[in-house]
Amino acid sequence: MTASPAVAPVQDATYPHAVQRYVEHVMGMPVNLALRGAHRHNSRSVDAWAAAMAELRWVDMVFSRYRADSCISRRGRGELTVAECPPEVAEVLELGAVASEQSSGAFSVHRRDAHGRRILDTDGVVKGTAVERAAVHLRRRLPRTDFCMSAGGDLVCFTADADADPWRIGIEHPLDPTRLVAVVPVTRGAVATSGTAHRGQHIVDARTGEAPTGVGSVTAVAASLTEADIDATAAYAQGLDAARWLGSRPRRSGLVVWADGTATPVG
């Protein structure tokens, strides 16, 4: 699994010297953690980070398309039934089915590869779900501690106090990744961006098998990273209809940057 670092926490003026950071490469992408508050730098934070990474490594073993021995690869080859896989596989496939229905088929965990072969690709669902699972360890183990966890650029944010200063999330401009197109404040929630700035054209409209046109990136902000990740991908797959579709989603906001560099806020 890979992802583009299209969003990232920017310098927090309120806590310029009180943020502890961790980073590790897992699931084929960099995973970063920023902590501030009571347990930002002690044994509890080290243990919570280790538990979160163990969760992601387990997800990689089950869902990575780049591991021939993963459950999802074996399921795609017909070697395992869904019932023979961990129950999380059925959950992810159900999320994918719901997303496909809600996006009128633009998003799908079933697609064709460059050779026209039909493959099982759950990446558009798994990353957000995996990071949400990993973040549970942080919330349980680190009381009175704020965190912002980024997996390949998609983030889940949490503040122990709902009235605390928000994390400020910078969104890269898809046509010039050296600058930000927006900064989004997030207290408790998630931000995900789909686009081509770092990985090229890797998203297709599952209805046609073709890459969408006219859109540069889609950023979705939602209560959970599972929701944000799926919706950013599903909206991007719809090309020129991205902003309208994302705006139709309940309790969502975001930003669509078009291929010409103009942007449309959503929500």
PDB file of C-alpha atoms in Angstrom:
ATOM      1  CA  MET A   1       0.000   0.000   0.000  1.00  0.00           C
ATOM      2  CA  THR A   2       1.267   3.442  -0.826  1.00  0.00           C
ATOM      3  CA  ALA A   3      -0.087   6.951  -0.547  1.00  0.00           C
ATOM      4  CA  SER A   4       0.877  10.487  -1.385  1.00  0.00           C
ATOM      5  CA  PRO A   5       1.833  12.954   1.382  1.00  0.00           C
ATOM      6  CA  ALA A   6      -0.819  15.411   0.243  1.00  0.00           C
ATOM      7  CA  VAL A   7      -1.756  16.589   3.741  1.00  0.00           C
ATOM      8  CA  ALA A   8       0.384  17.141   6.805  1.00  0.00           C
ATOM      9  CA  PRO A   9       0.342  18.921  10.164  1.00  0.00           C
ATOM     10  CA  VAL A  10       1.867  22.387   9.873  1.00  0.00           C
ATOM     11  CA  GLN A  11       3.789  24.273  12.566  1.00  0.00           C
ATOM     12  CA  ASP A  12       1.566  24.811  15.578  1.00  0.00           C
ATOM     13  CA  ALA A  13       2.174  28.308  16.920  1.00  0.00           C
ATOM     14  CA  THR A  14       0.554  27.472  20.250  1.00  0.00           C
ATOM     15  CA  TYR A  15       2.841  24.493  20.931  1.00  0.00           C
ATOM     16  CA  PRO A  16       6.018  25.316  18.963  1.00  0.00           C
ATOM     17  CA  HIS A  17       8.367  23.502  21.363  1.00  0.00           C
ATOM     18  CA  ALA A  18       6.072  20.925  22.926  1.00  0.00           C
ATOM     19  CA  VAL A  19       5.357  18.447  20.140  1.00  0.00           C
ATOM     20  CA  GLN A  20       6.966  15.012  20.235  1.00  0.00           C
ATOM     21  CA  ARG A  21       7.191  13.224  16.886  1.00  0.00           C
ATOM     22  CA  TYR A  22       7.570   9.571  15.906  1.00  0.00           C
ATOM     23  CA  VAL A  23       7.942   8.127  12.418  1.00  0.00           C
ATOM     24  CA  GLU A  24       8.126   4.612  10.991  1.00  0.00           C
ATOM     25  CA  HIS A  25       7.734   3.074   7.541  1.00  0.00           C
ATOM     26  CA  VAL A  26       4.936   0.493   7.439  1.00  0.00           C
ATOM     27  CA  MET A  27       2.341  -0.627   4.872  1.00  0.00           C
ATOM     28  CA  GLY A  28       4.654   0.760   2.197  1.00  0.00           C
ATOM     29  CA  MET A  29       4.353   4.356   3.416  1.00  0.00           C
ATOM     30  CA  PRO A  30       5.657   6.701   6.110  1.00  0.00           C
ATOM     31  CA  VAL A  31       3.524   6.833   9.249  1.00  0.00           C
ATOM     32  CA  ASN A  32       4.044   9.882  11.456  1.00  0.00           C
ATOM     33  CA  LEU A  33       2.759  10.715  14.909  1.00  0.00           C
ATOM     34  CA  ALA A  34       2.758  14.127  16.580  1.00  0.00           C
ATOM     35  CA  LEU A  35       1.934  14.269  20.309  1.00  0.00           C
ATOM     36  CA  ARG A  36       1.351  17.175  22.641  1.00  0.00           C
ATOM     37  CA  GLY A  37       0.183  17.184  26.243  1.00  0.00           C
ATOM     38  CA  ALA A  38       0.682  15.071  29.346  1.00  0.00           C
ATOM     39  CA  HIS A  39       2.272  11.959  27.820  1.00  0.00           C
ATOM     40  CA  ARG A  40       3.948  13.379  24.744  1.00  0.00           C
ATOM     41  CA  HIS A  41       7.389  12.095  25.746  1.00  0.00           C
ATOM     42  CA  ASN A  42       7.465   9.254  28.263  1.00  0.00           C
ATOM     43  CA  SER A  43       7.201   5.472  28.402  1.00  0.00           C
ATOM     44  CA  ARG A  44       3.426   5.572  27.867  1.00  0.00           C
ATOM     45  CA  SER A  45       3.829   7.317  24.526  1.00  0.00           C
ATOM     46  CA  VAL A  46       6.527   4.826  23.476  1.00  0.00           C
ATOM     47  CA  ASP A  47       4.262   1.898  24.367  1.00  0.00           C
ATOM     48  CA  ALA A  48       1.237   3.437  22.610  1.00  0.00           C
ATOM     49  CA  TRP A  49       3.270   4.069  19.470  1.00  0.00           C
ATOM     50  CA  ALA A  50       4.530   0.470  19.506  1.00  0.00           C
ATOM     51  CA  ALA A  51       0.959  -0.838  19.830  1.00  0.00           C
ATOM     52  CA  ALA A  52      -0.227   1.361  16.974  1.00  0.00           C
ATOM     53  CA  MET A  53       2.594   0.147  14.732  1.00  0.00           C
ATOM     54  CA  ALA A  54       1.863  -3.485  15.612  1.00  0.00           C
ATOM     55  CA  GLU A  55      -1.728  -2.905  14.516  1.00  0.00           C
ATOM     56  CA  LEU A  56      -0.613  -1.503  11.163  1.00  0.00           C
ATOM     57  CA  ARG A  57       1.845  -4.328  10.574  1.00  0.00           C
ATOM     58  CA  TRP A  58      -0.971  -6.817  11.170  1.00  0.00           C
ATOM     59  CA  VAL A  59      -3.176  -4.976   8.680  1.00  0.00           C
ATOM     60  CA  ASP A  60      -0.347  -5.087   6.137  1.00  0.00           C
ATOM     61  CA  MET A  61      -0.013  -8.856   6.558  1.00  0.00           C
ATOM     62  CA  VAL A  62      -3.741  -9.291   5.915  1.00  0.00           C
ATOM     63  CA  PHE A  63      -4.473  -6.675   3.238  1.00  0.00           C
ATOM     64  CA  SER A  64      -1.322  -5.804   1.292  1.00  0.00           C
ATOM     65  CA  ARG A  65      -1.694  -6.405  -2.453  1.00  0.00           C
ATOM     66  CA  TYR A  66       2.100  -6.414  -2.663  1.00  0.00           C
ATOM     67  CA  ARG A  67       2.457  -9.503  -0.468  1.00  0.00           C
ATOM     68  CA  ALA A  68       1.674 -12.751  -2.259  1.00  0.00           C
ATOM     69  CA  ASP A  69       0.891 -14.409   1.082  1.00  0.00           C
ATOM     70  CA  SER A  70      -1.567 -11.784   2.362  1.00  0.00           C
ATOM     71  CA  CYS A  71      -5.184 -12.809   2.854  1.00  0.00           C
ATOM     72  CA  ILE A  72      -6.416 -10.252   0.329  1.00  0.00           C
ATOM     73  CA  SER A  73      -3.960 -11.498  -2.326  1.00  0.00           C
ATOM     74  CA  ARG A  74      -4.954 -15.094  -1.691  1.00  0.00           C
ATOM     75  CA  ARG A  75      -8.633 -14.144  -1.731  1.00  0.00           C
ATOM     76  CA  GLY A  76      -8.087 -12.333  -5.041  1.00  0.00           C
ATOM     77  CA  ARG A  77      -6.557 -15.496  -6.505  1.00  0.00           C
ATOM     78  CA  GLY A  78      -9.465 -17.573  -5.241  1.00  0.00           C
ATOM     79  CA  GLU A  79      -7.337 -19.527  -2.760  1.00  0.00           C
ATOM     80  CA  LEU A  80      -9.408 -18.426   0.255  1.00  0.00           C
ATOM     81  CA  THR A  81     -13.076 -17.780   0.812  1.00  0.00           C
ATOM     82  CA  VAL A  82     -14.149 -14.696   2.743  1.00  0.00           C
ATOM     83  CA  ALA A  83     -15.142 -16.977   5.627  1.00  0.00           C
ATOM     84  CA  GLU A  84     -11.596 -18.369   5.744  1.00  0.00           C
ATOM     85  CA  CYS A  85     -10.133 -14.865   6.151  1.00  0.00           C
ATOM     86  CA  PRO A  86     -10.042 -12.799   9.359  1.00  0.00           C
ATOM     87  CA  PRO A  87     -13.442 -11.122   9.962  1.00  0.00           C
ATOM     88  CA  GLU A  88     -11.919  -7.731   9.136  1.00  0.00           C
ATOM     89  CA  VAL A  89     -11.768  -8.803   5.468  1.00  0.00           C
ATOM     90  CA  ALA A  90     -15.544  -9.177   5.328  1.00  0.00           C
ATOM     91  CA  GLU A  91     -15.912  -5.787   7.041  1.00  0.00           C
ATOM     92  CA  VAL A  92     -13.668  -4.074   4.483  1.00  0.00           C
ATOM     93  CA  LEU A  93     -15.448  -5.732   1.563  1.00  0.00           C
ATOM     94  CA  GLU A  94     -18.784  -4.562   2.963  1.00  0.00           C
ATOM     95  CA  LEU A  95     -17.471  -0.999   3.284  1.00  0.00           C
ATOM     96  CA  GLY A  96     -16.344  -1.219  -0.321  1.00  0.00           C
ATOM     97  CA  ALA A  97     -19.743  -2.480  -1.445  1.00  0.00           C
ATOM     98  CA  VAL A  98     -21.513   0.383   0.337  1.00  0.00           C
ATOM     99  CA  ALA A  99     -19.105   2.927  -1.165  1.00  0.00           C
ATOM    100  CA  SER A 100     -19.681   1.484  -4.621  1.00  0.00           C
ATOM    101  CA  GLU A 101     -23.436   1.823  -4.230  1.00  0.00           C
ATOM    102  CA  GLN A 102     -23.216   5.356  -2.842  1.00  0.00           C
ATOM    103  CA  SER A 103     -20.896   6.489  -5.646  1.00  0.00           C
ATOM    104  CA  SER A 104     -23.004   4.840  -8.378  1.00  0.00           C
ATOM    105  CA  GLY A 105     -20.141   2.470  -9.089  1.00  0.00           C
ATOM    106  CA  ALA A 106     -17.349   5.023  -9.508  1.00  0.00           C
ATOM    107  CA  PHE A 107     -15.593   3.560  -6.479  1.00  0.00           C
ATOM    108  CA  SER A 108     -15.067  -0.189  -6.325  1.00  0.00           C
ATOM    109  CA  VAL A 109     -12.730  -2.677  -4.660  1.00  0.00           C
ATOM    110  CA  HIS A 110     -12.882  -4.658  -7.904  1.00  0.00           C
ATOM    111  CA  ARG A 111     -11.042  -3.189 -10.884  1.00  0.00           C
ATOM    112  CA  ARG A 112      -8.980  -4.197 -13.895  1.00  0.00           C
ATOM    113  CA  ASP A 113      -5.203  -3.950 -13.988  1.00  0.00           C
ATOM    114  CA  ALA A 114      -3.050  -2.724 -16.881  1.00  0.00           C
ATOM    115  CA  HIS A 115      -3.466  -6.098 -18.584  1.00  0.00           C
ATOM    116  CA  GLY A 116      -7.249  -6.046 -18.324  1.00  0.00           C
ATOM    117  CA  ARG A 117      -7.347  -8.660 -15.566  1.00  0.00           C
ATOM    118  CA  ARG A 118      -9.947  -8.234 -12.839  1.00  0.00           C
ATOM    119  CA  ILE A 119      -8.273  -7.769  -9.428  1.00  0.00           C
ATOM    120  CA  LEU A 120      -9.330  -7.254  -5.836  1.00  0.00           C
ATOM    121  CA  ASP A 121      -7.975  -3.896  -4.631  1.00  0.00           C
ATOM    122  CA  THR A 122      -9.091  -2.799  -1.159  1.00  0.00           C
ATOM    123  CA  ASP A 123      -6.484  -0.038  -0.758  1.00  0.00           C
ATOM    124  CA  GLY A 124      -9.136   2.693  -1.011  1.00  0.00           C
ATOM    125  CA  VAL A 125     -10.808   1.308   2.116  1.00  0.00           C
ATOM    126  CA  VAL A 126      -8.018  -0.291   4.115  1.00  0.00           C
ATOM    127  CA  LYS A 127      -5.708   2.622   4.856  1.00  0.00           C
ATOM    128  CA  GLY A 128      -8.299   4.772   6.577  1.00  0.00           C
ATOM    129  CA  THR A 129      -9.699   1.815   8.483  1.00  0.00           C
ATOM    130  CA  ALA A 130      -6.224   0.695   9.566  1.00  0.00           C
ATOM    131  CA  VAL A 131      -5.198   4.085  10.894  1.00  0.00           C
ATOM    132  CA  GLU A 132      -8.491   4.389  12.773  1.00  0.00           C
ATOM    133  CA  ARG A 133      -7.745   1.042  14.420  1.00  0.00           C
ATOM    134  CA  ALA A 134      -4.212   2.147  15.277  1.00  0.00           C
ATOM    135  CA  ALA A 135      -5.472   5.432  16.739  1.00  0.00           C
ATOM    136  CA  VAL A 136      -7.617   3.530  19.237  1.00  0.00           C
ATOM    137  CA  HIS A 137      -4.404   2.504  21.029  1.00  0.00           C
ATOM    138  CA  LEU A 138      -3.388   6.150  21.325  1.00  0.00           C
ATOM    139  CA  ARG A 139      -6.721   7.284  22.748  1.00  0.00           C
ATOM    140  CA  ARG A 140      -6.835   4.409  25.263  1.00  0.00           C
ATOM    141  CA  ARG A 141      -3.248   4.634  26.452  1.00  0.00           C
ATOM    142  CA  LEU A 142      -2.562   8.379  26.426  1.00  0.00           C
ATOM    143  CA  PRO A 143      -4.996  10.346  28.599  1.00  0.00           C
ATOM    144  CA  ARG A 144      -4.741  14.155  28.498  1.00  0.00           C
ATOM    145  CA  THR A 145      -2.680  13.892  25.335  1.00  0.00           C
ATOM    146  CA  ASP A 146      -3.458  15.267  21.878  1.00  0.00           C
ATOM    147  CA  PHE A 147      -2.305  13.441  18.762  1.00  0.00           C
ATOM    148  CA  CYS A 148      -2.172  13.794  15.014  1.00  0.00           C
ATOM    149  CA  MET A 149      -1.367  10.571  13.176  1.00  0.00           C
ATOM    150  CA  SER A 150      -0.520  10.681   9.479  1.00  0.00           C
ATOM    151  CA  ALA A 151      -0.303   7.648   7.194  1.00  0.00           C
ATOM    152  CA  GLY A 152       1.143   8.559   3.844  1.00  0.00           C
ATOM    153  CA  GLY A 153      -0.417  11.993   4.226  1.00  0.00           C
ATOM    154  CA  ASP A 154      -3.951  11.119   5.391  1.00  0.00           C
ATOM    155  CA  LEU A 155      -4.529  12.079   8.997  1.00  0.00           C
ATOM    156  CA  VAL A 156      -6.600  11.375  12.071  1.00  0.00           C
ATOM    157  CA  CYS A 157      -6.560  14.124  14.709  1.00  0.00           C
ATOM    158  CA  PHE A 158      -7.606  14.119  18.343  1.00  0.00           C
ATOM    159  CA  THR A 159      -7.515  16.580  21.215  1.00  0.00           C
ATOM    160  CA  ALA A 160      -8.178  15.404  24.769  1.00  0.00           C
ATOM    161  CA  ASP A 161     -10.101  18.628  25.402  1.00  0.00           C
ATOM    162  CA  ALA A 162     -12.739  19.290  22.763  1.00  0.00           C
ATOM    163  CA  ASP A 163     -12.128  23.039  23.207  1.00  0.00           C
ATOM    164  CA  ALA A 164      -8.364  22.791  22.739  1.00  0.00           C
ATOM    165  CA  ASP A 165      -6.519  24.540  19.954  1.00  0.00           C
ATOM    166  CA  PRO A 166      -6.984  22.487  16.788  1.00  0.00           C
ATOM    167  CA  TRP A 167      -4.308  20.783  14.786  1.00  0.00           C
ATOM    168  CA  ARG A 168      -3.649  22.799  11.634  1.00  0.00           C
ATOM    169  CA  ILE A 169      -3.500  20.551   8.577  1.00  0.00           C
ATOM    170  CA  GLY A 170      -1.816  21.821   5.435  1.00  0.00           C
ATOM    171  CA  ILE A 171      -3.080  20.624   2.046  1.00  0.00           C
ATOM    172  CA  GLU A 172      -0.586  20.520  -0.795  1.00  0.00           C
ATOM    173  CA  HIS A 173      -1.395  22.092  -4.125  1.00  0.00           C
ATOM    174  CA  PRO A 174      -1.555  19.186  -6.615  1.00  0.00           C
ATOM    175  CA  LEU A 175       0.150  21.231  -9.338  1.00  0.00           C
ATOM    176  CA  ASP A 176       2.910  22.486  -7.033  1.00  0.00           C
ATOM    177  CA  PRO A 177       3.528  20.272  -3.976  1.00  0.00           C
ATOM    178  CA  THR A 178       6.004  22.838  -2.585  1.00  0.00           C
ATOM    179  CA  ARG A 179       3.134  25.107  -1.556  1.00  0.00           C
ATOM    180  CA  LEU A 180      -0.129  24.744   0.332  1.00  0.00           C
ATOM    181  CA  VAL A 181      -3.502  25.373  -1.213  1.00  0.00           C
ATOM    182  CA  ALA A 182      -5.247  25.535   2.182  1.00  0.00           C
ATOM    183  CA  VAL A 183      -4.845  24.958   5.915  1.00  0.00           C
ATOM    184  CA  VAL A 184      -7.643  23.087   7.692  1.00  0.00           C
ATOM    185  CA  PRO A 185      -8.112  23.271  11.495  1.00  0.00           C
ATOM    186  CA  VAL A 186      -9.127  19.899  12.977  1.00  0.00           C
ATOM    187  CA  THR A 187      -9.839  19.203  16.650  1.00  0.00           C
ATOM    188  CA  ARG A 188     -11.329  15.713  16.439  1.00  0.00           C
ATOM    189  CA  GLY A 189     -11.687  14.207  13.008  1.00  0.00           C
ATOM    190  CA  ALA A 190      -9.824  13.182   9.888  1.00  0.00           C
ATOM    191  CA  VAL A 191      -8.518  14.562   6.614  1.00  0.00           C
ATOM    192  CA  ALA A 192      -7.749  12.564   3.465  1.00  0.00           C
ATOM    193  CA  THR A 193      -6.620  13.664   0.007  1.00  0.00           C
ATOM    194  CA  SER A 194      -6.681  11.760  -3.266  1.00  0.00           C
ATOM    195  CA  GLY A 195      -4.734  13.027  -6.254  1.00  0.00           C
ATOM    196  CA  THR A 196      -1.878  12.490  -8.666  1.00  0.00           C
ATOM    197  CA  ALA A 197       0.867  14.768  -7.312  1.00  0.00           C
ATOM    198  CA  HIS A 198       3.059  11.980  -5.901  1.00  0.00           C
ATOM    199  CA  ARG A 199       1.841   8.681  -7.355  1.00  0.00           C
ATOM    200  CA  GLY A 200       0.684   9.698 -10.794  1.00  0.00           C
ATOM    201  CA  GLN A 201      -2.687   8.620 -12.166  1.00  0.00           C
ATOM    202  CA  HIS A 202      -3.486   5.600  -9.981  1.00  0.00           C
ATOM    203  CA  ILE A 203      -7.226   6.159  -9.486  1.00  0.00           C
ATOM    204  CA  VAL A 204      -9.765   5.121 -12.098  1.00  0.00           C
ATOM    205  CA  ASP A 205     -13.502   5.415 -12.480  1.00  0.00           C
ATOM    206  CA  ALA A 206     -14.507   1.803 -11.905  1.00  0.00           C
ATOM    207  CA  ARG A 207     -17.482   2.215 -14.255  1.00  0.00           C
ATOM    208  CA  THR A 208     -15.245   2.881 -17.241  1.00  0.00           C
ATOM    209  CA  GLY A 209     -11.790   1.704 -16.176  1.00  0.00           C
ATOM    210  CA  GLU A 210     -10.477   5.097 -17.299  1.00  0.00           C
ATOM    211  CA  ALA A 211      -8.682   7.777 -15.298  1.00  0.00           C
ATOM    212  CA  PRO A 212     -10.923  10.754 -14.451  1.00  0.00           C
ATOM    213  CA  THR A 213     -10.246  14.055 -16.163  1.00  0.00           C
ATOM    214  CA  GLY A 214     -10.468  17.660 -15.076  1.00  0.00           C
ATOM    215  CA  VAL A 215      -9.647  17.114 -11.401  1.00  0.00           C
ATOM    216  CA  GLY A 216      -6.293  17.572  -9.660  1.00  0.00           C
ATOM    217  CA  SER A 217      -7.049  16.511  -6.096  1.00  0.00           C
ATOM    218  CA  VAL A 218      -9.905  15.984  -3.688  1.00  0.00           C
ATOM    219  CA  THR A 219      -9.597  16.535   0.062  1.00  0.00           C
ATOM    220  CA  ALA A 220     -12.341  15.219   2.341  1.00  0.00           C
ATOM    221  CA  VAL A 221     -12.812  16.098   6.017  1.00  0.00           C
ATOM    222  CA  ALA A 222     -14.968  13.759   8.098  1.00  0.00           C
ATOM    223  CA  ALA A 223     -15.418  12.373  11.591  1.00  0.00           C
ATOM    224  CA  SER A 224     -13.382   9.255  10.778  1.00  0.00           C
ATOM    225  CA  LEU A 225     -10.506   8.547   8.420  1.00  0.00           C
ATOM    226  CA  THR A 226     -12.385   5.547   7.046  1.00  0.00           C
ATOM    227  CA  GLU A 227     -15.089   7.916   5.803  1.00  0.00           C
ATOM    228  CA  ALA A 228     -12.700  10.625   4.633  1.00  0.00           C
ATOM    229  CA  ASP A 229     -10.416   8.223   2.764  1.00  0.00           C
ATOM    230  CA  ILE A 230     -13.245   6.465   0.918  1.00  0.00           C
ATOM    231  CA  ASP A 231     -15.010   9.703   0.027  1.00  0.00           C
ATOM    232  CA  ALA A 232     -11.860  11.457  -1.225  1.00  0.00           C
ATOM    233  CA  THR A 233     -11.146   8.515  -3.534  1.00  0.00           C
ATOM    234  CA  ALA A 234     -14.750   8.092  -4.660  1.00  0.00           C
ATOM    235  CA  ALA A 235     -15.125  11.806  -5.382  1.00  0.00           C
ATOM    236  CA  TYR A 236     -11.858  11.953  -7.307  1.00  0.00           C
ATOM    237  CA  ALA A 237     -12.911   8.975  -9.431  1.00  0.00           C
ATOM    238  CA  GLN A 238     -15.912  11.011 -10.606  1.00  0.00           C
ATOM    239  CA  GLY A 239     -13.785  13.696 -12.228  1.00  0.00           C
ATOM    240  CA  LEU A 240     -15.773  16.830 -13.027  1.00  0.00           C
ATOM    241  CA  ASP A 241     -18.589  15.663 -10.750  1.00  0.00           C
ATOM    242  CA  ALA A 242     -16.255  15.456  -7.725  1.00  0.00           C
ATOM    243  CA  ALA A 243     -17.374  18.602  -5.886  1.00  0.00           C
ATOM    244  CA  ARG A 244     -21.086  17.998  -6.416  1.00  0.00           C
ATOM    245  CA  TRP A 245     -20.860  14.412  -5.190  1.00  0.00           C
ATOM    246  CA  LEU A 246     -18.699  15.219  -2.160  1.00  0.00           C
ATOM    247  CA  GLY A 247     -21.090  18.039  -1.257  1.00  0.00           C
ATOM    248  CA  SER A 248     -23.957  15.555  -1.248  1.00  0.00           C
ATOM    249  CA  ARG A 249     -22.325  13.434   1.443  1.00  0.00           C
ATOM    250  CA  PRO A 250     -23.681  13.948   4.989  1.00  0.00           C
ATOM    251  CA  ARG A 251     -21.478  15.783   7.496  1.00  0.00           C
ATOM    252  CA  ARG A 252     -18.622  16.227   5.040  1.00  0.00           C
ATOM    253  CA  SER A 253     -16.509  19.177   4.038  1.00  0.00           C
ATOM    254  CA  GLY A 254     -13.463  19.438   1.863  1.00  0.00           C
ATOM    255  CA  LEU A 255     -11.769  20.994  -1.128  1.00  0.00           C
ATOM    256  CA  VAL A 256     -11.578  20.059  -4.801  1.00  0.00           C
ATOM    257  CA  VAL A 257      -8.659  21.417  -6.799  1.00  0.00           C
ATOM    258  CA  TRP A 258      -9.272  21.219 -10.523  1.00  0.00           C
ATOM    259  CA  ALA A 259      -6.739  20.393 -13.231  1.00  0.00           C
ATOM    260  CA  ASP A 260      -6.417  24.092 -14.092  1.00  0.00           C
ATOM    261  CA  GLY A 261      -5.426  24.976 -10.518  1.00  0.00           C
ATOM    262  CA  THR A 262      -8.715  26.562  -9.450  1.00  0.00           C
ATOM    263  CA  ALA A 263     -10.374  25.274  -6.282  1.00  0.00           C
ATOM    264  CA  THR A 264     -13.907  24.670  -5.044  1.00  0.00           C
ATOM    265  CA  PRO A 265     -14.563  24.483  -1.273  1.00  0.00           C
ATOM    266  CA  VAL A 266     -17.132  21.893  -0.217  1.00  0.00           C
ATOM    267  CA  GLY A 267     -19.336  22.168   2.837  1.00  0.00           C
TER     268      GLY A 267
END
